[in-house]
Coordinates of C-alpha atoms in Angstrom, one line a residue:
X1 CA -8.6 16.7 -6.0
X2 CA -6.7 13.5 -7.8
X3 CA -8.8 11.9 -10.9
X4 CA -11.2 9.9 -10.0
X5 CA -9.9 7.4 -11.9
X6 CA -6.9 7.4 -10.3
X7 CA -8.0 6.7 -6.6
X8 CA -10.4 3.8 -8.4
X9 CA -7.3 2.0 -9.5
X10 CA -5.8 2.6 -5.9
X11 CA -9.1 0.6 -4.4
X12 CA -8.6 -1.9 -7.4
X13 CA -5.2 -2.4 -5.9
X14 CA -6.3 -2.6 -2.5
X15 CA -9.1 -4.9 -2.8
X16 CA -6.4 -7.4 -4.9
X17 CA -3.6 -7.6 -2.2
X18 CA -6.9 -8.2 0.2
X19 CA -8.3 -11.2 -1.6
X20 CA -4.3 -12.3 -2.6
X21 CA -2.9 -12.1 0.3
X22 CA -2.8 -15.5 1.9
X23 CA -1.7 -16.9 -0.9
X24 CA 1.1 -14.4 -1.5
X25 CA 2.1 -14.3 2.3
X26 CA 2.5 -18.1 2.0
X27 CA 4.1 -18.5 -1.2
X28 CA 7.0 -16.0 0.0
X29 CA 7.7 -17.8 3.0
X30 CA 7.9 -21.2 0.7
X31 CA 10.5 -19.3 -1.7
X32 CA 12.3 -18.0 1.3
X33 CA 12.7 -21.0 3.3
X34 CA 16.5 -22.7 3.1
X35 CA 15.2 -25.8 4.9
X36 CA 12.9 -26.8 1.9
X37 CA 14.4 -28.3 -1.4
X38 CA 15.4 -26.1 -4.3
X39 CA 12.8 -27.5 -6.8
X40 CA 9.7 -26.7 -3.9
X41 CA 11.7 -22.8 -3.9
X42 CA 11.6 -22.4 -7.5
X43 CA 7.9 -23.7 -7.9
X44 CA 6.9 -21.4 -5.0
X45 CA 8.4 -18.6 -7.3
X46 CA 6.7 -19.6 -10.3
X47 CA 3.3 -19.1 -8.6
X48 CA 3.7 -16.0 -7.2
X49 CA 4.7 -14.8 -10.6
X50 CA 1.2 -16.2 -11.9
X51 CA -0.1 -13.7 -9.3
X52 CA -1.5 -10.4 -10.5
X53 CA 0.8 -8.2 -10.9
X54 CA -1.1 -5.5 -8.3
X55 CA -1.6 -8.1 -5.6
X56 CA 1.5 -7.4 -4.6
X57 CA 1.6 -5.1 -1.5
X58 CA 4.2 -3.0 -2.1
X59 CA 2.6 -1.6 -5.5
X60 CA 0.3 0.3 -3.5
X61 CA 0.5 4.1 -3.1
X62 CA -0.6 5.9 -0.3
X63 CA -3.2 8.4 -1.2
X64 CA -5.2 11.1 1.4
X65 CA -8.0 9.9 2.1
X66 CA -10.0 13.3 1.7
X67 CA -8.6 14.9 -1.8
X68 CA -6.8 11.5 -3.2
X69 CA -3.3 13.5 -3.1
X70 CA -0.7 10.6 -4.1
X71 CA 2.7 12.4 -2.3
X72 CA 3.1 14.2 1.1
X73 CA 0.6 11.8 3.0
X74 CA 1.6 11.2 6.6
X75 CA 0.3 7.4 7.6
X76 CA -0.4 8.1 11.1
X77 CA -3.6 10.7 9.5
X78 CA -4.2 9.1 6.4
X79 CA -4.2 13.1 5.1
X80 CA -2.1 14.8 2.9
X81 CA 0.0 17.6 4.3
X82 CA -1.9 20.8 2.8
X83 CA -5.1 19.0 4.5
X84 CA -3.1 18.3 7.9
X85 CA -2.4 21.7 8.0
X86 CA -5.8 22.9 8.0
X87 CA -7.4 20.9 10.3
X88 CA -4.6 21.2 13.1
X89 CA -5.2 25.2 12.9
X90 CA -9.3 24.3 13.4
X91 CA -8.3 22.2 15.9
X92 CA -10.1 19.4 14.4
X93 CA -7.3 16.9 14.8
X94 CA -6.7 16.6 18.5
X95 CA -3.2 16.5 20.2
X96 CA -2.3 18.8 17.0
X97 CA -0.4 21.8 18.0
X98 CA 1.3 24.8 16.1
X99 CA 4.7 24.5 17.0
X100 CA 6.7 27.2 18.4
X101 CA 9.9 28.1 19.5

C-alpha cells in the first residue's frame, strides 16, 4: 500500500488539471496558433506559466486505484499488475484469461 500521503497529492493533482483545464486547453491552442500575431503567442505563454505548476496534465501519475502502486499500472484496469494478477486467477475480472501455449 503507497503512503497515504502520496495518493492525496495524486487527487490534489487531479482535482487542479480539473478546475484548470479550460483555461489551459485554451491558452495552448492560443500559443500554438501561427495565424495569430507573435505578441498574442507570447502573452498566451506568459499565462499558462502563471498556471499552477500541477495543473498541467501531463504531471500526473497513474496510480492503482486499489493499493496506490505508482509503476506497473495498466490504464485499461486502473490496477497495478500484482493486483491484475489476482483477480484474473478469481476470475473476478471478466474476459481475463491465463494464457497458454
Amino acid at each position: 500500500m503507497a503512503k497515504v500521503s502520496l495518493i492525496q497529492r495524486e487527487l490534489k493533482r487531479k482535482k487542479l488539471v480539473e478546475k484548470f483545464a479550460k483555461k489551459y486547453s485554451e491558452l495552448k491552442d492560443i500559443s500554438n496558433d501561427a495565424k495569430r500575431s507573435d505578441e498574442e503567442r507570447y502573452a498566451a505563454r506568459l499565462e499558462l506559466q502563471k498556471l499552477p505548476r500541477n495543473a498541467n496534465p501531463t504531471r500526473q501519475h497513474a496510480r492503482c486505484n486499489l493499493t496506490g502502486r505508482p509503476r506497473g499500472t495498466f490504464r485499461q484496469f486502473g490496477l497495478g499488475r500484482s493486483k491484475i494478477r489476482e483477480l484474473a486467477f478469481k476470475g473476478d475480472i471478466p474476459g481475463v484469461i491465463k494464457a497458454s501455449w
